[in-house]
Tab-separated table of C-alpha atoms and ligand atoms in Angstrom:
chain	number	residue	atom	x	y	z
B	10	MET	CA	19.953	9.173	18.693
B	11	ILE	CA	20.180	12.928	18.960
B	12	ALA	CA	17.267	15.374	18.704
B	13	VAL	CA	17.746	19.092	18.186
B	14	ILE	CA	14.976	21.131	19.833
B	15	LYS	CA	13.519	24.225	18.190
B	16	GLN	CA	14.310	27.531	19.856
B	17	SER	CA	10.593	28.234	20.089
B	18	ALA	CA	10.025	25.232	22.397
B	19	THR	CA	8.815	26.039	25.901
B	20	GLN	CA	10.297	24.488	29.047
B	21	HIS	CA	7.001	22.695	29.603
B	22	GLN	CA	7.086	21.106	26.120
B	23	LEU	CA	10.676	19.987	26.660
B	24	GLU	CA	9.810	18.405	30.022
B	25	ASN	CA	6.890	16.553	28.426
B	26	LEU	CA	9.167	15.215	25.690
B	27	VAL	CA	11.787	14.044	28.201
B	28	ALA	CA	9.151	12.319	30.345
B	29	TRP	CA	7.735	10.547	27.305
B	30	LEU	CA	11.155	9.355	26.156
B	31	GLU	CA	12.055	8.169	29.669
B	32	SER	CA	8.794	6.231	29.788
B	33	LYS	CA	10.173	4.237	26.823
B	34	GLY	CA	13.061	3.067	28.997
B	35	LEU	CA	15.656	5.415	27.512
B	36	GLU	CA	18.208	7.484	29.333
B	37	VAL	CA	17.752	11.098	28.264
B	38	ASN	CA	20.472	13.744	28.373
B	39	VAL	CA	19.454	17.361	27.827
B	40	SER	CA	22.092	19.949	27.052
B	41	GLU	CA	20.822	23.477	26.806
B	42	GLY	CA	23.178	25.692	24.835
B	43	LYS	CA	22.939	29.317	23.788
B	44	GLU	CA	22.060	28.491	20.180
B	45	ALA	CA	20.288	25.171	20.526
B	46	THR	CA	19.018	22.588	22.956
B	47	ILE	CA	20.061	19.043	22.246
B	48	VAL	CA	18.461	15.873	23.598
B	49	GLY	CA	20.633	12.771	23.544
B	50	LEU	CA	18.943	9.371	23.813
B	51	ILE	CA	20.878	6.430	25.234
B	52	GLY	CA	19.608	2.854	25.248
B	53	ASP	CA	17.673	0.757	22.753
B	54	THR	CA	16.629	3.516	20.365
B	55	SER	CA	15.438	0.969	17.790
B	56	LYS	CA	12.100	1.212	19.660
B	57	VAL	CA	11.824	4.935	18.879
B	58	ASP	CA	10.194	5.970	15.628
B	59	MET	CA	12.540	8.579	14.234
B	60	MET	CA	9.890	10.011	11.930
B	61	LEU	CA	7.436	10.376	14.798
B	62	LEU	CA	10.009	12.402	16.704
B	63	GLU	CA	10.746	14.484	13.613
B	64	SER	CA	7.070	15.192	13.142
B	65	MET	CA	6.797	16.811	16.594
B	66	ASP	CA	6.368	20.579	16.629
B	67	ILE	CA	9.231	21.229	19.009
B	68	ILE	CA	11.800	19.133	17.148
B	69	GLU	CA	14.108	20.631	14.562
B	70	GLN	CA	16.022	17.546	13.482
B	71	VAL	CA	16.756	13.958	14.541
B	72	THR	CA	19.939	12.014	13.812
B	73	ARG	CA	20.663	8.362	14.407
B	74	VAL	CA	24.140	7.664	15.697
B	75	THR	CA	23.865	3.870	15.646
B	76	ASP	CA	22.546	1.603	12.895
B	77	PRO	CA	19.230	-0.149	13.495
B	78	PHE	CA	20.662	-3.429	12.172
B	79	LYS	CA	22.607	-5.287	14.839
B	80	ALA	CA	23.069	-8.943	13.838
B	81	ALA	CA	24.181	-8.017	10.308
B	82	ASN	CA	26.380	-5.136	11.468
B	83	ARG	CA	30.116	-5.406	10.898
B	84	LYS	CA	30.723	-3.260	13.996
B	85	PHE	CA	29.695	-6.140	16.239
B	86	HIS	CA	31.182	-8.852	14.001
B	87	PRO	CA	34.315	-7.521	12.281
B	88	GLU	CA	35.248	-10.819	10.586
B	89	ASN	CA	33.602	-11.719	7.271
B	90	SER	CA	30.968	-14.394	7.717
B	91	VAL	CA	31.714	-17.622	5.914
B	92	ILE	CA	28.510	-19.470	5.140
B	93	GLN	CA	28.746	-23.180	4.716
B	94	ILE	CA	26.401	-24.335	1.962
B	95	THR	CA	27.566	-27.945	1.958
B	96	PRO	CA	30.518	-29.443	3.842
B	97	GLU	CA	32.631	-28.733	0.715
B	98	ILE	CA	31.214	-25.410	-0.463
B	99	ALA	CA	31.278	-22.140	1.455
B	100	ILE	CA	30.731	-18.520	0.475
B	101	GLY	CA	32.170	-15.317	1.920
B	102	GLY	CA	35.502	-14.471	3.523
B	103	GLY	CA	37.476	-15.381	0.406
B	104	HIS	CA	35.223	-18.235	-0.733
B	105	PHE	CA	33.752	-17.325	-4.138
B	106	GLN	CA	30.916	-19.251	-5.795
B	107	VAL	CA	29.243	-19.015	-9.181
B	108	MET	CA	25.571	-19.997	-9.276
B	109	ALA	CA	24.383	-20.618	-12.809
B	110	GLY	CA	21.371	-22.128	-14.505
B	111	PRO	CA	18.096	-21.247	-16.165
B	112	CYS	CA	15.663	-18.654	-14.900
B	113	SER	CA	12.886	-21.268	-14.831
B	114	VAL	CA	13.192	-24.997	-14.406
B	115	GLU	CA	11.386	-26.243	-17.508
B	116	GLY	CA	12.031	-29.963	-17.748
B	117	GLU	CA	14.749	-32.319	-18.859
B	118	ASN	CA	16.928	-29.555	-20.354
B	119	LEU	CA	17.835	-28.650	-16.753
B	120	ILE	CA	20.196	-31.620	-16.591
B	121	SER	CA	22.064	-30.721	-19.749
B	122	ILE	CA	22.344	-27.054	-18.685
B	123	ALA	CA	23.569	-28.212	-15.260
B	124	ARG	CA	26.228	-30.441	-16.813
B	125	ALA	CA	27.360	-27.645	-19.114
B	126	VAL	CA	27.651	-24.968	-16.403
B	127	LYS	CA	29.452	-27.379	-14.131
B	128	ALA	CA	31.929	-28.270	-16.861
B	129	ALA	CA	32.545	-24.549	-17.361
B	130	GLY	CA	33.282	-24.015	-13.665
B	131	ALA	CA	29.972	-23.121	-11.985
B	132	THR	CA	29.862	-24.406	-8.434
B	133	MET	CA	26.126	-24.136	-7.725
B	134	LEU	CA	23.002	-24.688	-9.816
B	135	ARG	CA	20.240	-22.080	-9.898
B	136	GLY	CA	16.742	-22.523	-11.308
B	137	GLY	CA	13.297	-21.272	-10.399
B	138	ALA	CA	10.493	-23.739	-9.731
B	139	PHE	CA	8.146	-21.184	-8.150
B	140	LYS	CA	8.263	-18.100	-10.353
B	141	PRO	CA	7.228	-14.595	-9.299
B	142	ARG	CA	5.745	-13.326	-12.572
B	143	THR	CA	4.415	-9.826	-13.105
B	144	SER	CA	1.413	-11.254	-14.950
B	145	PRO	CA	-0.812	-13.931	-13.419
B	146	TYR	CA	-1.239	-15.306	-16.973
B	147	ALA	CA	2.507	-15.893	-17.441
B	148	ASN	CA	3.971	-19.305	-16.669
B	149	GLN	CA	4.154	-19.658	-12.884
B	150	GLY	CA	6.809	-22.382	-12.844
B	151	MET	CA	6.751	-26.151	-12.367
B	152	GLY	CA	6.354	-25.997	-8.583
B	153	LYS	CA	7.241	-29.164	-6.668
B	154	GLU	CA	8.023	-31.041	-9.864
B	155	GLY	CA	10.617	-28.376	-10.629
B	156	LEU	CA	12.182	-28.879	-7.196
B	157	GLU	CA	12.367	-32.617	-7.953
B	158	LEU	CA	14.215	-31.910	-11.204
B	159	LEU	CA	16.636	-29.642	-9.328
B	160	CYS	CA	17.267	-32.422	-6.777
B	161	ALA	CA	17.895	-34.889	-9.607
B	162	ALA	CA	20.358	-32.462	-11.216
B	163	ARG	CA	22.080	-32.031	-7.845
B	164	ALA	CA	22.328	-35.797	-7.425
B	165	GLU	CA	23.946	-36.137	-10.826
B	166	THR	CA	26.307	-33.173	-10.789
B	167	GLY	CA	27.015	-32.796	-7.070
B	168	MET	CA	26.220	-29.071	-7.292
B	169	PRO	CA	24.150	-27.604	-4.444
B	170	ILE	CA	20.951	-25.918	-5.613
B	171	VAL	CA	19.554	-22.455	-5.100
B	172	THR	CA	15.893	-21.838	-5.859
B	173	GLU	CA	13.294	-19.249	-5.020
B	174	ILE	CA	10.736	-19.633	-2.269
B	175	MET	CA	7.728	-17.326	-2.492
B	176	ASP	CA	5.325	-18.646	0.106
B	177	PRO	CA	6.041	-19.103	3.837
B	178	ARG	CA	3.810	-22.199	3.681
B	179	ASP	CA	6.384	-23.880	1.393
B	180	VAL	CA	9.237	-23.790	3.895
B	181	ASP	CA	8.561	-27.354	5.075
B	182	LEU	CA	8.581	-28.605	1.482
B	183	PHE	CA	11.929	-26.919	0.822
B	184	ILE	CA	13.356	-28.375	4.036
B	185	ASP	CA	11.994	-31.868	3.286
B	186	MET	CA	13.638	-31.739	-0.144
B	187	ASP	CA	16.827	-30.462	1.466
B	188	ILE	CA	17.092	-27.444	-0.852
B	189	ASP	CA	20.578	-26.064	-0.189
B	190	VAL	CA	19.872	-22.336	-0.546
B	191	LEU	CA	16.468	-20.668	-0.285
B	192	GLN	CA	16.311	-17.640	-2.562
B	193	VAL	CA	14.105	-14.750	-1.490
B	194	GLY	CA	13.497	-12.762	-4.655
B	195	ALA	CA	13.461	-9.039	-5.236
B	196	ARG	CA	9.672	-8.921	-5.114
B	197	ASN	CA	9.641	-10.566	-1.712
B	198	SER	CA	12.583	-8.691	-0.250
B	199	GLN	CA	10.255	-7.070	2.283
B	200	ASN	CA	7.784	-9.907	2.685
B	201	PHE	CA	8.372	-9.955	6.415
B	202	ASN	CA	6.370	-13.111	7.104
B	203	LEU	CA	8.434	-14.984	4.521
B	204	LEU	CA	11.668	-13.541	5.955
B	205	LYS	CA	10.722	-14.686	9.463
B	206	GLU	CA	9.791	-18.149	8.229
B	207	VAL	CA	13.061	-18.671	6.310
B	208	GLY	CA	14.767	-17.326	9.412
B	209	ARG	CA	13.246	-20.151	11.447
B	210	ALA	CA	14.235	-22.685	8.775
B	211	GLY	CA	17.951	-22.163	9.423
B	212	LYS	CA	18.995	-23.030	5.829
B	213	PRO	CA	21.240	-20.592	3.902
B	214	VAL	CA	19.158	-17.814	2.358
B	215	LEU	CA	20.061	-15.812	-0.758
B	216	LEU	CA	18.305	-12.531	-0.076
B	217	LYS	CA	17.878	-10.310	-3.114
B	218	ARG	CA	17.599	-6.563	-2.947
B	219	GLY	CA	14.133	-5.219	-3.668
B	220	MET	CA	13.830	-3.367	-6.957
B	221	ALA	CA	13.211	-0.130	-5.077
B	222	GLY	CA	15.038	-1.184	-1.932
B	223	THR	CA	17.749	0.882	-0.320
B	224	ILE	CA	20.874	-0.738	1.063
B	225	ASP	CA	19.580	-0.125	4.593
B	226	GLU	CA	16.264	-1.773	3.766
B	227	LEU	CA	18.138	-4.809	2.439
B	228	LEU	CA	20.095	-4.966	5.692
B	229	MET	CA	16.921	-4.689	7.756
B	230	SER	CA	15.441	-7.562	5.732
B	231	ALA	CA	18.562	-9.594	6.536
B	232	GLU	CA	17.996	-8.604	10.164
B	233	TYR	CA	14.508	-10.165	10.036
B	234	ILE	CA	16.024	-13.506	9.012
B	235	MET	CA	18.913	-13.299	11.470
B	236	SER	CA	16.772	-12.215	14.413
B	237	GLU	CA	14.864	-15.507	14.035
B	238	GLY	CA	18.135	-17.332	14.695
B	239	ASN	CA	19.401	-17.909	11.152
B	240	PRO	CA	22.841	-16.333	10.601
B	241	ASN	CA	23.215	-17.866	7.110
B	242	VAL	CA	22.215	-14.909	4.985
B	243	ILE	CA	23.831	-14.141	1.622
B	244	LEU	CA	22.930	-10.726	0.203
B	245	CYS	CA	22.372	-10.216	-3.513
B	246	GLU	CA	22.576	-7.031	-5.562
B	247	ARG	CA	20.422	-7.565	-8.656
B	248	GLY	CA	19.844	-4.061	-9.927
B	249	ILE	CA	17.370	-1.415	-8.909
B	250	ARG	CA	14.725	0.387	-10.909
B	251	THR	CA	15.730	3.838	-12.074
B	252	TYR	CA	14.753	6.204	-14.904
B	253	GLU	CA	17.211	4.431	-17.237
B	254	LYS	CA	15.412	2.476	-19.954
B	255	ARG	CA	18.339	1.003	-21.874
B	256	THR	CA	18.758	-1.749	-19.335
B	257	ARG	CA	16.170	-3.745	-17.396
B	258	ASN	CA	17.519	-2.356	-14.121
B	259	THR	CA	20.462	-0.249	-13.021
B	260	PHE	CA	23.218	-2.423	-11.561
B	261	ASP	CA	24.177	-0.690	-8.328
B	262	LEU	CA	27.719	-1.975	-8.064
B	263	ASN	CA	28.373	0.618	-5.359
B	264	ALA	CA	26.304	-1.659	-3.173
B	265	VAL	CA	29.013	-4.332	-3.214
B	266	PRO	CA	31.740	-2.348	-1.386
B	267	VAL	CA	29.150	-0.427	0.630
B	268	LEU	CA	27.653	-3.675	1.916
B	269	HIS	CA	31.110	-5.058	2.662
B	270	TYR	CA	31.744	-1.923	4.726
B	271	LEU	CA	28.462	-2.149	6.640
B	272	THR	CA	28.023	-5.876	7.089
B	273	HIS	CA	29.999	-9.088	7.523
B	274	LEU	CA	27.552	-11.051	5.358
B	275	PRO	CA	28.631	-12.368	1.929
B	276	VAL	CA	27.525	-10.305	-1.072
B	277	VAL	CA	26.574	-11.894	-4.374
B	278	ALA	CA	25.870	-9.986	-7.583
B	279	ASP	CA	23.412	-10.911	-10.316
B	280	PRO	CA	24.347	-9.302	-13.646
B	281	SER	CA	21.502	-11.109	-15.463
B	282	HIS	CA	18.533	-9.375	-13.805
B	283	ALA	CA	20.600	-6.220	-13.330
B	284	THR	CA	21.083	-5.697	-17.068
B	285	GLY	CA	18.317	-7.715	-18.726
B	286	TYR	CA	20.258	-8.296	-21.956
B	287	THR	CA	22.639	-11.122	-22.775
B	288	ARG	CA	25.159	-8.739	-24.370
B	289	TYR	CA	25.705	-6.862	-21.107
B	290	VAL	CA	25.877	-9.829	-18.739
B	291	ALA	CA	29.535	-10.796	-19.249
B	292	PRO	CA	31.074	-7.315	-18.831
B	293	MET	CA	28.971	-6.648	-15.747
B	294	ALA	CA	29.767	-10.078	-14.271
B	295	LEU	CA	33.426	-9.109	-14.555
B	296	ALA	CA	32.774	-5.665	-13.085
B	297	ALA	CA	30.933	-7.189	-10.116
B	298	THR	CA	33.809	-9.597	-9.547
B	299	ALA	CA	36.252	-6.696	-9.654
B	300	ALA	CA	34.053	-4.776	-7.192
B	301	GLY	CA	34.607	-7.571	-4.676
B	302	ALA	CA	31.476	-9.705	-4.900
B	303	ASP	CA	31.709	-13.038	-3.063
B	304	GLY	CA	29.825	-14.762	-5.838
B	305	LEU	CA	27.731	-14.362	-8.954
B	306	GLU	CA	24.300	-15.561	-9.965
B	307	ILE	CA	24.043	-15.902	-13.734
B	308	GLU	CA	21.197	-17.176	-15.907
B	309	VAL	CA	22.177	-19.735	-18.547
B	310	HIS	CA	19.831	-21.403	-21.042
B	311	ASP	CA	20.431	-23.823	-23.897
B	312	ASN	CA	17.761	-22.228	-26.094
B	313	PRO	CA	17.047	-18.683	-24.868
B	314	GLN	CA	14.440	-17.948	-27.573
B	315	CYS	CA	12.242	-20.678	-26.113
B	316	ALA	CA	12.948	-20.019	-22.417
B	317	TRP	CA	9.845	-19.775	-20.222
B	318	SER	CA	11.226	-16.618	-18.640
B	319	ASP	CA	14.128	-14.186	-18.976
B	320	GLY	CA	15.391	-15.554	-22.307
B	321	PRO	CA	16.628	-12.092	-23.387
B	322	GLN	CA	19.194	-12.072	-20.572
B	323	ALA	CA	20.288	-15.707	-20.700
B	324	LEU	CA	23.809	-16.716	-21.671
B	325	LEU	CA	24.250	-19.772	-23.851
B	326	PRO	CA	26.370	-22.453	-22.183
B	327	THR	CA	29.168	-21.597	-24.644
B	328	GLN	CA	29.024	-17.909	-23.681
B	329	PHE	CA	29.115	-18.883	-20.010
B	330	ALA	CA	32.116	-21.124	-20.680
B	331	GLU	CA	33.934	-18.202	-22.326
B	332	LEU	CA	33.168	-15.949	-19.370
B	333	MET	CA	34.345	-18.232	-16.556
B	334	PRO	CA	38.132	-18.008	-17.193
B	335	LYS	CA	37.834	-14.191	-17.265
B	336	ILE	CA	35.975	-14.211	-13.940
B	337	ASN	CA	38.723	-16.428	-12.522
B	338	ALA	CA	41.408	-14.077	-13.844
B	339	ILE	CA	39.775	-11.095	-12.135
B	340	ARG	CA	39.416	-13.096	-8.936
B	341	GLU	CA	43.174	-13.655	-8.955
B	342	VAL	CA	43.692	-9.901	-8.958
B	343	VAL	CA	41.145	-8.894	-6.328
B	344	ALA	CA	41.275	-11.874	-3.964
F	5	PEP	C1	15.287	-14.879	-10.537
F	5	PEP	O1	16.348	-15.083	-9.913
F	5	PEP	O2	14.937	-15.531	-11.524
F	5	PEP	C2	14.481	-13.704	-10.142
F	5	PEP	C3	13.163	-13.692	-10.327
F	5	PEP	O3	15.228	-12.704	-9.644
F	5	PEP	P1	14.766	-11.310	-8.969
F	5	PEP	O4	13.969	-11.693	-7.758
F	5	PEP	O5	16.065	-10.651	-8.666
F	5	PEP	O6	13.957	-10.577	-10.000
F	6	MN	MN1	15.095	-14.676	-13.964
C-alpha cells in the first residue's frame, strides 16, 4: 500500500503517522521527494483500513498494490481450481456443468422436470427448498420436505443437487442430507455468518454475486468461505441491478473473464435471474458459454404460469432441450 502525503503536512504529523503505522506491525518506507512525500507500507496491509488513511488530513491519496483476497487469488494459485462435486462430476479447469431445474421445489413435478433436464443433457439438478422472497407473504418454499424431494430426484436420476441455504443454523441439516452443493444466494452474498458457517461445512458452495455487489466484494465473500478452510467455492454471476428496466437485472458478462483473470475459482453464469424473461435466457446462456463460463444455472419448469416463483424466466423442458446442443456447440469452440 502506498500513501501520498500532502505538501502541507508537517514533519511532526509525518512522524506521528509513521509511528502509528509501525505500531500495526508494518514496515514503513518514507521517501521525501521535491514534489511529494510517499509512504510505502510493507507487510500485512489487509489490517489497515484504506478509507481511514484516506480520511486523514495529511494524506492526499492511498493506493493498494496487492489484492486483499489471498486464498481466491490467481497470483498465488495460477492453475484453475477443479472442484469435485461427486467422484464423477467436477467443475472448473475445463470441466463444464449445466445445473437446471425449477426455481422452487414444489412437489412431485420435480421428478419429471429432473428426468427431462437430464435427458436433455443437464448434469446437475437445481431447485430451491428455502426461498429468499422479497415479500414475507410470498411462498417461502417447502423447507426440509423440499430437500427430501431433491434427494429423491437425485436418487432416481443420479444428478447431484444444488439448493439454497439461507440460515447458518441449517448447515447441519444440509450436511445430514448430503446436499451436494450449497447455494448462497444473491441476497446472502454478504451474510458473513452464513459464509463462515458454509466455510466450516467443507461442501462445495455456489456463491452468487450480490445484486449490488462488485467483483471484488464477491471475491471477498469467497475469501470468507475459503478462510474457514473450504476451498470448494464456485462463483456465480447472476446479474446486477442497474437503471435498465427492460430486464430483471443486467447480466454482467464482463465478470466472467474478469473473474477468470483474478481468481482460479470456477465461474458459473445464471442467465435466468440475469434476464428475468424466458425469451432472453437462451441467447444469454450461449453468450455466457462463449464468454468462458465453467457452467450454467438455468431455471426450467413444466408449467411456468403456475410456478411458485420465477415463472416468467423459466424455460420449458422442450426449450431447454433445444438449447443444450447449441451450448455444446459453443463449448466445442471455446474449450
Ligand atoms: C435462485 O437461484 O432461485 C435465486 C433466488 O437466485 P438469486 O439468489 O441469484 O436471486
Ligand atoms: Mn429463481
